[in-house]
Coordinates of C-alpha atoms in Angstrom, one line a residue:
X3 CA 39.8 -30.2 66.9
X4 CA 38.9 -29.8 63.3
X5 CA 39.0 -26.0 62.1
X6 CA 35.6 -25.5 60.7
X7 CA 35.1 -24.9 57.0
X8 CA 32.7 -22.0 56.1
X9 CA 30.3 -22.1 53.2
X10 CA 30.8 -21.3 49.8
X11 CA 29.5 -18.7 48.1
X12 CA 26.7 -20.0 45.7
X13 CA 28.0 -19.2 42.7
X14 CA 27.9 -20.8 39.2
X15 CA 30.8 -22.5 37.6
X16 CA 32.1 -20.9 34.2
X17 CA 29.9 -23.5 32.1
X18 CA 26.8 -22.8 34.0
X19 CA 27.2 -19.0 33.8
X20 CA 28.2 -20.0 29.7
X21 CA 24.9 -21.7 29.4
X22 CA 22.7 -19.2 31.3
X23 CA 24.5 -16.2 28.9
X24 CA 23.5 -18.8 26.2
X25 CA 19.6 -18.9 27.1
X26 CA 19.8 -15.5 27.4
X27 CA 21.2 -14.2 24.3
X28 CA 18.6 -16.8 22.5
X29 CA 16.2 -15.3 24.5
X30 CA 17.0 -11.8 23.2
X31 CA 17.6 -13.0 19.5
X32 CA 13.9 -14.7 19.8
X33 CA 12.1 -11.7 20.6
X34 CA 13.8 -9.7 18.5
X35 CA 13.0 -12.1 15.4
X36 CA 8.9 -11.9 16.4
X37 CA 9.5 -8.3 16.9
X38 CA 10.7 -8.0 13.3
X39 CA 8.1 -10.6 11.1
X40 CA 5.6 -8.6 9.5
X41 CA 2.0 -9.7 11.4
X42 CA 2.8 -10.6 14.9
X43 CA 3.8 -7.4 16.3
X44 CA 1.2 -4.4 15.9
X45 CA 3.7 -1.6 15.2
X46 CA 4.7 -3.8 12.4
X47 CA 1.5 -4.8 10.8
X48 CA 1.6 -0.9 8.8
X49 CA 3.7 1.1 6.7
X50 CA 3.2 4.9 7.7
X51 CA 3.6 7.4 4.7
X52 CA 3.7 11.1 4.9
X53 CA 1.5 10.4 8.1
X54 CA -0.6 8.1 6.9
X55 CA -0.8 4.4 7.7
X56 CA -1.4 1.5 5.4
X57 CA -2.0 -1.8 6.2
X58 CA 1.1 -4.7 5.1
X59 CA -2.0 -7.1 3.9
X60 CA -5.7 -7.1 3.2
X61 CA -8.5 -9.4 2.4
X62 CA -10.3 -8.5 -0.9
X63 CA -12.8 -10.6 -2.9
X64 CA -11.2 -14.0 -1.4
X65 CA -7.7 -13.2 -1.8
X66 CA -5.0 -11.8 0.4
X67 CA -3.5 -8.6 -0.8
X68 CA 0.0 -7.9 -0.2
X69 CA 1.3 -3.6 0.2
X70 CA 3.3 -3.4 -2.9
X71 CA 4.9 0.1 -2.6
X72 CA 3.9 3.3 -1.4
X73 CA 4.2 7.0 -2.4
X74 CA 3.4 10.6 -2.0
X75 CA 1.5 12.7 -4.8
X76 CA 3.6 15.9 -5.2
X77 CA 6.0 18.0 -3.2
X78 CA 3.2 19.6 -1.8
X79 CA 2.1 15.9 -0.8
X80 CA -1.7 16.1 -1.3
X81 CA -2.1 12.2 -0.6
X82 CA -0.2 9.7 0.2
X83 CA -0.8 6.2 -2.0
X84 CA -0.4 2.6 -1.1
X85 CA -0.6 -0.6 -4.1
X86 CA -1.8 -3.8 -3.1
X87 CA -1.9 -6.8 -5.6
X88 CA -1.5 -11.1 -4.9
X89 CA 2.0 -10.8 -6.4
X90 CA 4.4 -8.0 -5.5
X91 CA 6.1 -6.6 -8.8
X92 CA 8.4 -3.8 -9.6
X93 CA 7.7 -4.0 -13.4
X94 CA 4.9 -1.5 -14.5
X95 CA 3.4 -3.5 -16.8
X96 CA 3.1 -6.8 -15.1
X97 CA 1.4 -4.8 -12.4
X98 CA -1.0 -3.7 -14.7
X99 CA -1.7 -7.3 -16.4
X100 CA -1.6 -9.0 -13.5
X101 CA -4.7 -10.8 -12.6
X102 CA -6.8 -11.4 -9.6
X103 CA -7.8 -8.4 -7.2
X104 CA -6.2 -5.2 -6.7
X105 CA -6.4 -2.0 -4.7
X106 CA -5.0 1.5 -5.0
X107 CA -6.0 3.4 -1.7
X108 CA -4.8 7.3 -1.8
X109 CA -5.4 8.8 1.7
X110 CA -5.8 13.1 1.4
X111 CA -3.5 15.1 2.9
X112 CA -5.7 18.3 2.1
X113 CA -8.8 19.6 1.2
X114 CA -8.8 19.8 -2.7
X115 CA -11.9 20.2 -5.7
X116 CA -12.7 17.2 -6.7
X117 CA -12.8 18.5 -10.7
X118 CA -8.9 18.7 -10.3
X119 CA -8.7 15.0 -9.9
X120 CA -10.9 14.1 -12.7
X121 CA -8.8 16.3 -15.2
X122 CA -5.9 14.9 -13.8
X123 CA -7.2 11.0 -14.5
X124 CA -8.5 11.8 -18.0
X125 CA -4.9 13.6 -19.0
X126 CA -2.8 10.7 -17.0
X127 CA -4.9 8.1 -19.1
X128 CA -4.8 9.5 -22.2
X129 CA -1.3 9.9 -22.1
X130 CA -0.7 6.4 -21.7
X131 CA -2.3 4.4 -23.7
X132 CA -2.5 4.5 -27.4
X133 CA -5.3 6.2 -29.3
X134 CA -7.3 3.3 -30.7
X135 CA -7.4 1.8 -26.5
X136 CA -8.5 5.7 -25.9
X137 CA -11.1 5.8 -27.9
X138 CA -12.2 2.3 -27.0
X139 CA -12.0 3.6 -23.2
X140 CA -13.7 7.1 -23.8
X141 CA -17.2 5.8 -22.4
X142 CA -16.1 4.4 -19.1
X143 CA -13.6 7.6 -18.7
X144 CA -16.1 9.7 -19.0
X145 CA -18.8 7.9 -16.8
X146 CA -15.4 7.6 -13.9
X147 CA -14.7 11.0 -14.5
X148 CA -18.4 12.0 -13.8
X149 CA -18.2 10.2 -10.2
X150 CA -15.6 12.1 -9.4
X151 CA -16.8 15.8 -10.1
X152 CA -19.8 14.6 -8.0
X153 CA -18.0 14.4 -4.7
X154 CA -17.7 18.1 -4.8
X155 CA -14.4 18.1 -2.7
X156 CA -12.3 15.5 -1.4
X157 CA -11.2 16.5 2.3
X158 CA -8.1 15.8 4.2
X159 CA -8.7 12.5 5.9
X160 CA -10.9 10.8 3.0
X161 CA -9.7 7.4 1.8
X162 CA -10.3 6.5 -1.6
X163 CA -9.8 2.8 -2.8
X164 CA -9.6 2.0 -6.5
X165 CA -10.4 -1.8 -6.5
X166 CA -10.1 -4.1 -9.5
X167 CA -13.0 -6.8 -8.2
X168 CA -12.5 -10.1 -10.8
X169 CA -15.6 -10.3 -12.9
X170 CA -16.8 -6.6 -11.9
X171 CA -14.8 -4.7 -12.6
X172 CA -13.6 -1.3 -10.9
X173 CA -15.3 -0.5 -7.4
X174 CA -14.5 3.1 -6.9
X175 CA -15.3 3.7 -2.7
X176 CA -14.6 6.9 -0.8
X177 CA -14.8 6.3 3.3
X178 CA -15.9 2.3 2.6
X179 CA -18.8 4.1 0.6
X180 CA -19.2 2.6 -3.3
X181 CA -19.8 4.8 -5.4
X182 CA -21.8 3.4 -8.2
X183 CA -21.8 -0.2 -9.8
X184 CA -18.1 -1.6 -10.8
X185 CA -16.6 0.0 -14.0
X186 CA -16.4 -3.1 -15.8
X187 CA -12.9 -4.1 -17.9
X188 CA -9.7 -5.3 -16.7
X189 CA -8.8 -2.7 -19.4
X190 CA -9.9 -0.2 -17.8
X191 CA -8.6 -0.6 -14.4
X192 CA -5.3 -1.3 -16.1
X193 CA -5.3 1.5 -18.4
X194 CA -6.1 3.3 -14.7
X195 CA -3.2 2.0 -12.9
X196 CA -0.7 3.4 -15.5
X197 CA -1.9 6.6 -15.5
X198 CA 0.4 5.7 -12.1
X199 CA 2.7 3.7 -13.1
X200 CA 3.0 4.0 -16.5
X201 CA 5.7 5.7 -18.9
X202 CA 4.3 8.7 -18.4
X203 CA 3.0 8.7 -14.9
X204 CA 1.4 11.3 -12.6
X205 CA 4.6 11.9 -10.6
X206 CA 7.6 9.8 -11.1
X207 CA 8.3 9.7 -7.5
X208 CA 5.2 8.1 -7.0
X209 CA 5.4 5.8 -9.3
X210 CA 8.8 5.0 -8.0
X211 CA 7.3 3.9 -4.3
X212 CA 4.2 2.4 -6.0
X213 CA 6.7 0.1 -7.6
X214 CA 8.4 -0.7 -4.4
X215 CA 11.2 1.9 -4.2
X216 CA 11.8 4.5 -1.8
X217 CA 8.7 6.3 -0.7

């Protein structure tokens, strides 16, 4: 009589538990890849700053808008700044040449007088760019300025965007609110912008994260 022969055990060979091992790891590597490209996983798609969360891209006037750099205003960190333009740059002055769209969204931290922040754009201005531009500028200063001082206070939670709109000029919008027409001028939105990024910027740490370094 034959001695019976009992089943196996039904497990894989060494190159079927290599190829499942395989799948897996590619498995693992593949999530991890979508996981990691900027737009196709939500906790990616923002960059979040002293709190405060800006968006990696952005539509403005029929152009896509990539986050440049971000920053903080201050130790005290009043607001928290983001730069979008078509084409990311770490040099100050081809930021502020560039053409095409732009936007400079600062997001408040605190309650603050708005007639701090118009001093503080007149004197950052003025102290970058030459007299003759100045002087050119003084009109459209002043009526920015002016806008300003008429929001009374800015209040923690306010977004303010600074757009350069191509053929307008500068839309100046607090909560998606314009206020006023566009500033016309390249010039002036540029001369703007360095008063950020400029040789003699606002805060140099700022700057520094506007331009792409650490924030």
């Amino acid at each position: 009589m034959t001695p019976s022969r009992s089943t196996p055990p039904l497990t894989p060979d060494t190159g079927t538990r290599r190829r499942w091992l395989g799948r897996a790891l590619s498995g693992i590597l593949a999530g991890a890849m979508l996981a990691a490209a900027p737009g196709l996983h939500a906790a990616d798609d923002t960059v979040t700053v002293a709190g405060q969360p800006f968006v990696r891209r952005l539509q403005l006037a029929g152009s896509e808008l990539q986050l440049n750099g971000t920053g903080v205003r201050g130790w005290y960190k009043a607001y928290a700044a983001g730069l979008y333009l078509v084409q990311p740059s770490r040099d100050p002055a081809r930021v502020a040449a560039q053409p095409g769209p732009k936007r400079l969204q600062l997001r408040m931290r605190f309650d603050l007088p708005a007639s701090a922040f118009a001093s503080a754009f007149r004197t950052g201005v003025l102290r970058n760019v030459a007299p003759a531009e100045a002087a050119r500028l003084e009109p459209r200063i002043a009526d920015f300025e002016a806008r300003v001082r008429a929001l009374g206070t800015v209040r923690d939670g306010d977004v303010i965007d600074l757009d350069q709109i191509p053929g307008r000029g500068l839309l100046f919008s607090v909560n998606g609110r314009p206020q006023g027409a566009p500033i016309v001028g390249d010039d002036f939105y540029a001369a703007l912008l360095l008063a950020f990024v400029g040789d003699k910027p606002y805060d140099d740490k700022l700057k520094a994260g506007l331009l792409g370094g650490a924030a």
